[in-house]
PDB file of C-alpha atoms in Angstrom:
ATOM      1  CA  MET A 145     -36.793 -79.565  17.978  1.00 50.00           C
ATOM      2  CA  ASN A 146     -33.669 -80.264  20.059  1.00 48.00           C
ATOM      3  CA  ARG A 147     -31.986 -77.891  22.540  1.00 50.00           C
ATOM      4  CA  ALA A 148     -29.915 -76.232  19.831  1.00 50.00           C
ATOM      5  CA  GLY A 149     -33.115 -75.380  18.039  1.00 48.00           C
ATOM      6  CA  ALA A 150     -32.409 -77.579  15.056  1.00 49.00           C
ATOM      7  CA  ARG A 151     -35.192 -79.714  13.733  1.00 50.00           C
ATOM      8  CA  THR A 152     -34.934 -83.379  14.393  1.00 51.00           C
ATOM      9  CA  LYS A 153     -36.907 -85.983  12.579  1.00 53.00           C
ATOM     10  CA  ASP A 154     -38.121 -89.150  14.277  1.00 57.00           C
ATOM     11  CA  LYS A 155     -37.225 -92.099  12.128  1.00 64.00           C
ATOM     12  CA  LYS A 156     -40.416 -94.071  11.562  1.00 72.00           C
ATOM     13  CA  ALA A 157     -40.143 -97.779  10.820  1.00 76.00           C
ATOM     14  CA  LYS A 158     -41.384 -98.834   7.416  1.00 90.00           C
ATOM     15  CA  SER A 159     -44.711-100.624   7.610  1.00 95.00           C
ATOM     16  CA  ALA A 160     -44.745-102.372   4.262  1.00 97.00           C
ATOM     17  CA  LEU A 161     -42.631-103.844   1.555  1.00 97.00           C
ATOM     18  CA  ARG A 162     -43.435-104.689  -2.036  1.00 97.00           C
ATOM     19  CA  LEU A 163     -41.273-106.799  -4.322  1.00 97.00           C
ATOM     20  CA  VAL A 164     -41.684-108.140  -7.810  1.00 98.00           C
ATOM     21  CA  ILE A 165     -39.357-111.023  -8.534  1.00 97.00           C
ATOM     22  CA  ALA A 166     -38.514-113.310 -11.438  1.00 97.00           C
ATOM     23  CA  SER A 167     -39.740-116.887 -11.156  1.00 97.00           C
ATOM     24  CA  ASP A 168     -36.482-118.312  -9.896  1.00 95.00           C
ATOM     25  CA  LEU A 169     -35.946-119.893  -6.480  1.00 93.00           C
ATOM     26  CA  SER A 170     -32.760-117.889  -6.063  1.00 92.00           C
ATOM     27  CA  GLU A 171     -34.953-114.786  -5.747  1.00 95.00           C
ATOM     28  CA  LEU A 172     -36.713-116.146  -2.693  1.00 95.00           C
ATOM     29  CA  GLU A 173     -33.967-115.312  -0.213  1.00 94.00           C
ATOM     30  CA  LYS A 174     -34.165-111.589  -0.853  1.00 95.00           C
ATOM     31  CA  VAL A 175     -37.898-111.703  -0.165  1.00 97.00           C
ATOM     32  CA  CYS A 176     -37.373-113.522   3.142  1.00 97.00           C
ATOM     33  CA  LEU A 177     -34.485-111.264   4.107  1.00 97.00           C
ATOM     34  CA  ALA A 178     -36.492-108.116   3.415  1.00 97.00           C
ATOM     35  CA  ALA A 179     -39.502-109.442   5.317  1.00 98.00           C
ATOM     36  CA  GLY A 180     -37.300-110.370   8.285  1.00 98.00           C
ATOM     37  CA  GLU A 181     -35.826-106.874   8.381  1.00 97.00           C
ATOM     38  CA  LEU A 182     -39.287-105.312   8.191  1.00 98.00           C
ATOM     39  CA  LEU A 183     -40.487-107.399  11.114  1.00 98.00           C
ATOM     40  CA  LYS A 184     -37.430-106.571  13.213  1.00 97.00           C
ATOM     41  CA  GLU A 185     -37.859-102.850  12.526  1.00 96.00           C
ATOM     42  CA  ASN A 186     -41.411-103.142  13.796  1.00 97.00           C
ATOM     43  CA  GLY A 187     -40.543-105.094  16.943  1.00 96.00           C
ATOM     44  CA  LEU A 188     -41.985-108.332  15.567  1.00 97.00           C
ATOM     45  CA  ALA A 189     -38.932-110.582  15.608  1.00 97.00           C
ATOM     46  CA  ASP A 190     -40.999-113.304  17.301  1.00 96.00           C
ATOM     47  CA  LYS A 191     -43.080-113.587  14.133  1.00 97.00           C
ATOM     48  CA  ILE A 192     -40.136-114.057  11.776  1.00 98.00           C
ATOM     49  CA  PHE A 193     -40.263-117.839  11.730  1.00 97.00           C
ATOM     50  CA  ALA A 194     -43.951-118.028  10.820  1.00 97.00           C
ATOM     51  CA  VAL A 195     -43.793-115.241   8.243  1.00 98.00           C
ATOM     52  CA  ASP A 196     -40.610-116.628   6.690  1.00 98.00           C
ATOM     53  CA  LEU A 197     -42.132-120.108   6.472  1.00 98.00           C
ATOM     54  CA  LEU A 198     -45.352-118.857   4.880  1.00 98.00           C
ATOM     55  CA  LEU A 199     -43.497-116.726   2.369  1.00 98.00           C
ATOM     56  CA  ARG A 200     -41.233-119.628   1.414  1.00 97.00           C
ATOM     57  CA  GLU A 201     -44.159-121.979   0.899  1.00 97.00           C
ATOM     58  CA  PHE A 202     -46.356-119.674  -1.122  1.00 97.00           C
ATOM     59  CA  VAL A 203     -43.718-117.806  -3.101  1.00 97.00           C
ATOM     60  CA  ASN A 204     -42.186-121.199  -3.909  1.00 96.00           C
ATOM     61  CA  ASN A 205     -45.606-122.402  -5.124  1.00 95.00           C
ATOM     62  CA  ALA A 206     -46.070-119.242  -7.181  1.00 97.00           C
ATOM     63  CA  ILE A 207     -42.650-119.682  -8.799  1.00 96.00           C
ATOM     64  CA  LEU A 208     -42.776-123.409  -9.478  1.00 94.00           C
ATOM     65  CA  HIS A 209     -46.471-124.194  -9.913  1.00 94.00           C
ATOM     66  CA  GLY A 210     -48.061-120.857 -10.734  1.00 96.00           C
ATOM     67  CA  ASN A 211     -45.457-119.596 -13.176  1.00 97.00           C
ATOM     68  CA  GLY A 212     -43.910-122.955 -14.097  1.00 96.00           C
ATOM     69  CA  ALA A 213     -40.432-121.649 -13.135  1.00 94.00           C
ATOM     70  CA  ASN A 214     -40.549-119.438 -16.210  1.00 96.00           C
ATOM     71  CA  ARG A 215     -38.108-116.631 -15.412  1.00 94.00           C
ATOM     72  CA  ALA A 216     -39.976-114.314 -17.744  1.00 95.00           C
ATOM     73  CA  LYS A 217     -43.002-114.487 -15.464  1.00 97.00           C
ATOM     74  CA  ARG A 218     -43.180-112.449 -12.294  1.00 98.00           C
ATOM     75  CA  VAL A 219     -44.279-113.043  -8.725  1.00 98.00           C
ATOM     76  CA  SER A 220     -45.540-110.047  -6.754  1.00 98.00           C
ATOM     77  CA  VAL A 221     -45.045-110.108  -3.008  1.00 98.00           C
ATOM     78  CA  ALA A 222     -46.311-107.601  -0.469  1.00 98.00           C
ATOM     79  CA  VAL A 223     -45.931-107.632   3.315  1.00 98.00           C
ATOM     80  CA  ARG A 224     -47.844-105.081   5.362  1.00 98.00           C
ATOM     81  CA  ILE A 225     -47.713-104.419   9.083  1.00 97.00           C
ATOM     82  CA  ARG A 226     -51.167-103.516  10.325  1.00 96.00           C
ATOM     83  CA  GLU A 227     -52.285-102.541  13.783  1.00 95.00           C
ATOM     84  CA  LYS A 228     -53.130-106.082  14.860  1.00 95.00           C
ATOM     85  CA  SER A 229     -51.677-108.280  12.160  1.00 97.00           C
ATOM     86  CA  ILE A 230     -49.095-108.934   9.493  1.00 98.00           C
ATOM     87  CA  VAL A 231     -50.586-109.430   6.038  1.00 98.00           C
ATOM     88  CA  MET A 232     -48.781-111.070   3.147  1.00 98.00           C
ATOM     89  CA  SER A 233     -50.041-111.253  -0.398  1.00 98.00           C
ATOM     90  CA  ILE A 234     -48.455-113.309  -3.146  1.00 98.00           C
ATOM     91  CA  ALA A 235     -49.599-113.253  -6.766  1.00 98.00           C
ATOM     92  CA  ASP A 236     -48.296-115.066  -9.836  1.00 97.00           C
ATOM     93  CA  GLU A 237     -49.001-114.749 -13.542  1.00 97.00           C
ATOM     94  CA  GLY A 238     -50.329-118.258 -13.984  1.00 95.00           C
ATOM     95  CA  THR A 239     -53.886-119.383 -14.596  1.00 94.00           C
ATOM     96  CA  GLY A 240     -54.376-120.465 -10.994  1.00 91.00           C
ATOM     97  CA  PHE A 241     -55.506-123.758  -9.512  1.00 88.00           C
ATOM     98  CA  ASP A 242     -58.618-125.292  -8.037  1.00 87.00           C
ATOM     99  CA  TRP A 243     -57.860-124.505  -4.406  1.00 85.00           C
ATOM    100  CA  LEU A 244     -61.333-125.539  -3.288  1.00 83.00           C
ATOM    101  CA  ALA A 245     -60.591-129.110  -4.294  1.00 83.00           C
ATOM    102  CA  ARG A 246     -57.323-129.266  -2.399  1.00 84.00           C
ATOM    103  CA  GLU A 247     -56.835-131.030   0.905  1.00 79.00           C
ATOM    104  CA  LEU A 248     -55.759-128.686   3.672  1.00 85.00           C
ATOM    105  CA  ASN A 249     -55.198-131.345   6.295  1.00 88.00           C
ATOM    106  CA  VAL A 250     -51.751-132.610   7.231  1.00 93.00           C
ATOM    107  CA  PRO A 251     -50.950-135.551   4.921  1.00 93.00           C
ATOM    108  CA  ASP A 252     -49.921-138.985   6.094  1.00 93.00           C
ATOM    109  CA  SER A 253     -46.494-139.096   7.754  1.00 94.00           C
ATOM    110  CA  SER A 254     -45.113-141.224   4.919  1.00 93.00           C
ATOM    111  CA  ALA A 255     -46.035-138.661   2.241  1.00 94.00           C
ATOM    112  CA  ALA A 256     -42.958-137.038   0.718  1.00 92.00           C
ATOM    113  CA  SER A 257     -44.903-134.010  -0.509  1.00 92.00           C
ATOM    114  CA  GLY A 258     -48.157-132.092  -0.176  1.00 91.00           C
ATOM    115  CA  ARG A 259     -47.629-130.206   3.071  1.00 94.00           C
ATOM    116  CA  GLY A 260     -47.584-126.639   1.741  1.00 94.00           C
ATOM    117  CA  LEU A 261     -51.278-125.833   2.115  1.00 93.00           C
ATOM    118  CA  ALA A 262     -51.427-127.541   5.508  1.00 94.00           C
ATOM    119  CA  ILE A 263     -48.595-125.286   6.646  1.00 96.00           C
ATOM    120  CA  GLY A 264     -50.598-122.320   5.394  1.00 95.00           C
ATOM    121  CA  ARG A 265     -53.638-123.421   7.360  1.00 93.00           C
ATOM    122  CA  LEU A 266     -51.653-124.014  10.554  1.00 94.00           C
ATOM    123  CA  TYR A 267     -49.298-121.043  10.495  1.00 96.00           C
ATOM    124  CA  ALA A 268     -51.594-118.341   9.101  1.00 96.00           C
ATOM    125  CA  ASP A 269     -54.588-117.137  11.068  1.00 95.00           C
ATOM    126  CA  ARG A 270     -56.373-116.494   7.795  1.00 95.00           C
ATOM    127  CA  MET A 271     -55.608-117.776   4.303  1.00 94.00           C
ATOM    128  CA  THR A 272     -57.619-116.393   1.396  1.00 94.00           C
ATOM    129  CA  PHE A 273     -57.294-117.271  -2.280  1.00 94.00           C
ATOM    130  CA  ASN A 274     -58.827-115.287  -5.106  1.00 94.00           C
ATOM    131  CA  ARG A 275     -61.261-117.196  -7.293  1.00 92.00           C
ATOM    132  CA  ALA A 276     -58.670-118.209  -9.878  1.00 93.00           C
ATOM    133  CA  GLY A 277     -56.153-119.312  -7.266  1.00 94.00           C
ATOM    134  CA  ASN A 278     -53.257-117.229  -8.569  1.00 96.00           C
ATOM    135  CA  ARG A 279     -53.294-114.833  -5.640  1.00 96.00           C
ATOM    136  CA  VAL A 280     -53.261-115.604  -1.935  1.00 96.00           C
ATOM    137  CA  GLU A 281     -53.476-113.402   1.122  1.00 97.00           C
ATOM    138  CA  LEU A 282     -52.127-114.676   4.436  1.00 97.00           C
ATOM    139  CA  LEU A 283     -52.748-113.025   7.769  1.00 97.00           C
ATOM    140  CA  VAL A 284     -50.729-113.627  10.927  1.00 97.00           C
ATOM    141  CA  ALA A 285     -52.125-112.032  14.066  1.00 96.00           C
ATOM    142  CA  LYS A 286     -49.674-110.090  16.175  1.00 95.00           C
ATOM    143  CA  ASN A 287     -51.404-111.263  19.305  1.00 87.00           C
ATOM    144  CA  GLN A 288     -52.217-114.981  19.210  1.00 74.00           C
ATOM    145  CA  SER A 289     -54.914-114.757  21.867  1.00 60.00           C
ATOM    146  CA  MET A 290     -56.749-112.140  19.819  1.00 51.00           C
ATOM    147  CA  ALA A 291     -56.554-114.391  16.772  1.00 51.00           C
ATOM    148  CA  LYS A 292     -58.054-117.312  18.621  1.00 46.00           C
ATOM    149  CA  GLU A 293     -60.955-115.226  19.849  1.00 41.00           C
ATOM    150  CA  GLY A 294     -61.545-113.981  16.340  1.00 42.00           C
ATOM    151  CA  ILE A 295     -60.944-110.371  17.331  1.00 38.00           C
ATOM    152  CA  LEU A 296     -59.356-109.046  14.170  1.00 40.00           C
ATOM    153  CA  HIS A 297     -61.358-106.016  13.167  1.00 37.00           C
ATOM    154  CA  GLU A 298     -59.220-103.607  11.269  1.00 39.00           C
TER     155      GLU A 298
ATOM    156  CA  MET B1342     -19.060-149.603  12.370  1.00 34.00           C
ATOM    157  CA  SER B1343     -16.546-152.196  13.488  1.00 33.00           C
ATOM    158  CA  GLU B1344     -14.680-152.110  16.787  1.00 33.00           C
ATOM    159  CA  THR B1345     -11.312-153.721  17.199  1.00 35.00           C
ATOM    160  CA  GLY B1346      -9.603-153.591  20.565  1.00 35.00           C
ATOM    161  CA  GLY B1347     -11.566-150.504  21.608  1.00 31.00           C
ATOM    162  CA  ASN B1348     -10.755-148.543  18.424  1.00 25.00           C
ATOM    163  CA  LYS B1349     -13.341-147.533  15.852  1.00 35.00           C
ATOM    164  CA  THR B1350     -12.715-148.269  12.231  1.00 38.00           C
ATOM    165  CA  VAL B1351     -14.011-145.286  10.315  1.00 49.00           C
ATOM    166  CA  LYS B1352     -14.731-145.639   6.632  1.00 52.00           C
ATOM    167  CA  GLY B1353     -13.268-142.191   6.308  1.00 54.00           C
ATOM    168  CA  LYS B1354     -15.630-140.626   3.885  1.00 54.00           C
ATOM    169  CA  THR B1355     -15.814-137.111   5.173  1.00 52.00           C
ATOM    170  CA  ALA B1356     -17.006-134.386   2.875  1.00 52.00           C
ATOM    171  CA  THR B1357     -17.246-130.865   4.116  1.00 45.00           C
ATOM    172  CA  ARG B1358     -19.026-128.431   1.924  1.00 47.00           C
ATOM    173  CA  ARG B1359     -19.409-124.794   2.815  1.00 44.00           C
ATOM    174  CA  THR B1360     -22.843-124.324   1.338  1.00 46.00           C
ATOM    175  CA  GLY B1361     -26.149-123.455   2.900  1.00 50.00           C
ATOM    176  CA  ASN B1362     -27.360-127.006   2.971  1.00 64.00           C
ATOM    177  CA  VAL B1363     -24.686-129.310   4.312  1.00 70.00           C
ATOM    178  CA  ALA B1364     -21.928-128.456   6.719  1.00 71.00           C
ATOM    179  CA  GLY B1365     -20.527-131.949   6.869  1.00 89.00           C
ATOM    180  CA  MET B1366     -21.055-135.642   6.252  1.00 92.00           C
ATOM    181  CA  LEU B1367     -19.370-138.381   8.245  1.00 93.00           C
ATOM    182  CA  ARG B1368     -19.701-142.000   7.266  1.00 94.00           C
ATOM    183  CA  GLU B1369     -18.912-144.875   9.556  1.00 92.00           C
ATOM    184  CA  SER B1370     -19.791-148.156   7.879  1.00 93.00           C
ATOM    185  CA  GLU B1371     -23.591-148.218   7.635  1.00 94.00           C
ATOM    186  CA  LYS B1372     -24.011-145.022   9.655  1.00 95.00           C
ATOM    187  CA  LEU B1373     -24.078-141.617   8.055  1.00 96.00           C
ATOM    188  CA  ARG B1374     -24.115-138.416  10.064  1.00 96.00           C
ATOM    189  CA  VAL B1375     -25.176-135.319   8.139  1.00 96.00           C
ATOM    190  CA  THR B1376     -24.740-131.910   9.711  1.00 96.00           C
ATOM    191  CA  LEU B1377     -27.153-129.618   7.949  1.00 96.00           C
ATOM    192  CA  GLY B1378     -26.594-125.936   7.310  1.00 95.00           C
ATOM    193  CA  VAL B1379     -28.751-122.949   8.199  1.00 95.00           C
ATOM    194  CA  ARG B1380     -31.492-123.836   5.709  1.00 95.00           C
ATOM    195  CA  LEU B1381     -33.108-126.988   4.375  1.00 96.00           C
ATOM    196  CA  THR B1382     -35.535-125.660   1.760  1.00 95.00           C
ATOM    197  CA  ALA B1383     -36.494-126.072  -1.886  1.00 93.00           C
ATOM    198  CA  ALA B1384     -33.267-124.367  -2.954  1.00 91.00           C
ATOM    199  CA  GLU B1385     -30.981-126.716  -1.049  1.00 92.00           C
ATOM    200  CA  ALA B1386     -32.941-129.966  -1.344  1.00 93.00           C
ATOM    201  CA  PRO B1387     -31.810-131.135  -4.816  1.00 92.00           C
ATOM    202  CA  ASP B1388     -28.090-131.207  -3.956  1.00 92.00           C
ATOM    203  CA  LEU B1389     -28.668-132.911  -0.630  1.00 94.00           C
ATOM    204  CA  GLN B1390     -31.049-135.430  -2.166  1.00 94.00           C
ATOM    205  CA  ALA B1391     -28.427-136.379  -4.751  1.00 93.00           C
ATOM    206  CA  ALA B1392     -25.760-136.801  -2.065  1.00 93.00           C
ATOM    207  CA  LEU B1393     -28.053-138.916   0.117  1.00 94.00           C
ATOM    208  CA  LYS B1394     -29.009-141.156  -2.804  1.00 93.00           C
ATOM    209  CA  ARG B1395     -25.335-141.859  -3.447  1.00 93.00           C
ATOM    210  CA  GLU B1396     -24.686-142.707   0.193  1.00 93.00           C
ATOM    211  CA  ILE B1397     -27.754-144.933   0.496  1.00 93.00           C
ATOM    212  CA  ALA B1398     -26.838-146.697  -2.754  1.00 92.00           C
ATOM    213  CA  ASP B1399     -23.380-147.156  -1.230  1.00 93.00           C
ATOM    214  CA  GLY B1400     -24.855-148.944   1.783  1.00 93.00           C
ATOM    215  CA  ALA B1401     -25.691-146.265   4.365  1.00 95.00           C
ATOM    216  CA  LYS B1402     -28.616-147.511   6.435  1.00 95.00           C
ATOM    217  CA  GLU B1403     -28.689-145.392   9.574  1.00 96.00           C
ATOM    218  CA  LEU B1404     -28.910-141.667   8.971  1.00 96.00           C
ATOM    219  CA  VAL B1405     -28.492-139.081  11.693  1.00 97.00           C
ATOM    220  CA  PHE B1406     -29.230-135.501  10.738  1.00 97.00           C
ATOM    221  CA  ASP B1407     -27.704-132.945  13.078  1.00 96.00           C
ATOM    222  CA  LEU B1408     -29.823-129.802  12.933  1.00 97.00           C
ATOM    223  CA  LYS B1409     -27.851-127.702  15.433  1.00 95.00           C
ATOM    224  CA  ASP B1410     -27.310-124.996  12.792  1.00 95.00           C
ATOM    225  CA  THR B1411     -30.671-125.294  11.032  1.00 97.00           C
ATOM    226  CA  ALA B1412     -33.045-122.401  11.592  1.00 96.00           C
ATOM    227  CA  THR B1413     -35.153-122.640   8.435  1.00 96.00           C
ATOM    228  CA  MET B1414     -36.995-125.537   6.853  1.00 97.00           C
ATOM    229  CA  ASP B1415     -39.874-125.685   4.389  1.00 97.00           C
ATOM    230  CA  SER B1416     -42.174-128.416   3.128  1.00 97.00           C
ATOM    231  CA  THR B1417     -39.648-129.446   0.453  1.00 96.00           C
ATOM    232  CA  GLY B1418     -36.969-129.932   3.088  1.00 97.00           C
ATOM    233  CA  ILE B1419     -39.419-131.873   5.228  1.00 98.00           C
ATOM    234  CA  GLY B1420     -40.315-133.995   2.219  1.00 97.00           C
ATOM    235  CA  LEU B1421     -36.666-134.804   1.629  1.00 97.00           C
ATOM    236  CA  LEU B1422     -36.271-136.074   5.187  1.00 97.00           C
ATOM    237  CA  VAL B1423     -39.442-138.149   4.931  1.00 97.00           C
ATOM    238  CA  ALA B1424     -38.362-139.626   1.590  1.00 96.00           C
ATOM    239  CA  ALA B1425     -34.947-140.506   3.027  1.00 95.00           C
ATOM    240  CA  GLY B1426     -36.665-142.142   5.982  1.00 95.00           C
ATOM    241  CA  ASN B1427     -38.961-144.100   3.670  1.00 94.00           C
ATOM    242  CA  SER B1428     -35.974-145.430   1.680  1.00 93.00           C
ATOM    243  CA  LEU B1429     -34.145-146.474   4.809  1.00 93.00           C
ATOM    244  CA  LEU B1430     -37.149-148.116   6.418  1.00 90.00           C
ATOM    245  CA  ALA B1431     -37.590-150.182   3.285  1.00 89.00           C
ATOM    246  CA  ALA B1432     -33.991-151.372   3.768  1.00 88.00           C
ATOM    247  CA  GLN B1433     -34.525-152.104   7.478  1.00 91.00           C
ATOM    248  CA  GLY B1434     -32.597-148.970   8.351  1.00 93.00           C
ATOM    249  CA  GLY B1435     -33.638-145.766  10.072  1.00 94.00           C
ATOM    250  CA  ILE B1436     -33.402-142.032  10.394  1.00 96.00           C
ATOM    251  CA  ARG B1437     -32.968-139.717  13.340  1.00 96.00           C
ATOM    252  CA  LEU B1438     -32.916-135.934  13.759  1.00 97.00           C
ATOM    253  CA  VAL B1439     -30.913-134.499  16.651  1.00 97.00           C
ATOM    254  CA  ASN B1440     -30.292-131.056  18.130  1.00 97.00           C
ATOM    255  CA  VAL B1441     -33.511-129.799  16.566  1.00 98.00           C
ATOM    256  CA  LYS B1442     -34.219-126.144  17.350  1.00 97.00           C
ATOM    257  CA  ASP B1443     -37.508-125.259  18.989  1.00 96.00           C
ATOM    258  CA  ASP B1444     -39.251-123.656  15.982  1.00 96.00           C
ATOM    259  CA  ILE B1445     -38.268-126.531  13.691  1.00 97.00           C
ATOM    260  CA  PHE B1446     -39.386-129.091  16.269  1.00 97.00           C
ATOM    261  CA  LYS B1447     -42.784-127.385  16.542  1.00 96.00           C
ATOM    262  CA  LEU B1448     -43.083-127.384  12.753  1.00 97.00           C
ATOM    263  CA  LEU B1449     -42.321-131.108  12.593  1.00 97.00           C
ATOM    264  CA  ARG B1450     -44.741-131.754  15.446  1.00 96.00           C
ATOM    265  CA  SER B1451     -47.492-129.832  13.634  1.00 95.00           C
ATOM    266  CA  MET B1452     -46.858-132.113  10.651  1.00 96.00           C
ATOM    267  CA  ARG B1453     -47.008-135.160  12.962  1.00 96.00           C
ATOM    268  CA  LEU B1454     -43.493-136.196  12.023  1.00 97.00           C
ATOM    269  CA  THR B1455     -41.512-136.051  15.263  1.00 96.00           C
ATOM    270  CA  GLU B1456     -42.038-139.746  15.898  1.00 96.00           C
ATOM    271  CA  ARG B1457     -41.475-140.981  12.359  1.00 95.00           C
ATOM    272  CA  LEU B1458     -38.314-138.919  12.012  1.00 96.00           C
ATOM    273  CA  ARG B1459     -37.283-139.606  15.622  1.00 96.00           C
ATOM    274  CA  ALA B1460     -36.683-135.926  16.171  1.00 97.00           C
ATOM    275  CA  SER B1461     -35.033-134.791  19.356  1.00 95.00           C
ATOM    276  CA  ALA B1462     -34.378-131.309  20.648  1.00 89.00           C
ATOM    277  CA  GLN B1463     -31.680-132.586  22.923  1.00 77.00           C
ATOM    278  CA  GLU B1464     -27.961-132.345  22.535  1.00 66.00           C
ATOM    279  CA  GLU B1465     -26.460-135.564  21.366  1.00 62.00           C
ATOM    280  CA  LYS B1466     -23.109-136.428  22.821  1.00 53.00           C
ATOM    281  CA  VAL B1467     -20.930-138.036  20.172  1.00 51.00           C
ATOM    282  CA  SER B1468     -18.612-140.535  21.746  1.00 48.00           C
ATOM    283  CA  HIS B1469     -15.109-140.984  20.480  1.00 44.00           C
ATOM    284  CA  GLY B1470     -13.165-144.050  21.418  1.00 40.00           C
TER     285      GLY B1470
END
């Protein structure tokens, strides 16, 4: 309560966002904008580039490859701020893909495509697909040194 | 670019588009300077690719991409730059990226592309004469 005796309410930053979008690339910007705002509200502006990049890669994949750019199909995106990490999950309505068979290494410098999964491997501290391959969870550690030491118990 | 008595002859093909992908294109003979916008991603790539194809078909061989305004790039945008570089190399030309912001430079370095794309974080002084 303040001096006048009136109740005041501390404004708590949101810790999560959830969006369901149509499978259209034009929808991607609102996802990235919302995620950027969430990170700023939580004092994580230094993580915006990595989170934005990961969202673009995997939401793009969900739209174009998972849902075949079919506007009638949806992509679900969630971003959660945890104590030690930022967790993103992206799910599409497609049948998935054989992620186990895919190369995660950086392709040859002359390759004009195929860098999405490598970006996931390099920019996320953990990348987990469900069995079908139509849902992915990406974790970015708040503290890089903790990520490297594998200290991510939450 | 031809020089006559200290003056540059500019082909004069300047197109300025206020979109998210290209802020300006300046053509001087075989050289094309493209100033990119805030983003080079899957959404912007198709338009830029079409414009670059026209310029390369029209004889542009040396491409300089100015990334001073570019804060966001994804694998599709990277792929576009690599493909442009591949086309130009095949024609004995080349590609260069200048004024690359730190985060973008690190991304390109992680993809082992800073050398191929001749990426530089430094300011490039454009000489007029």
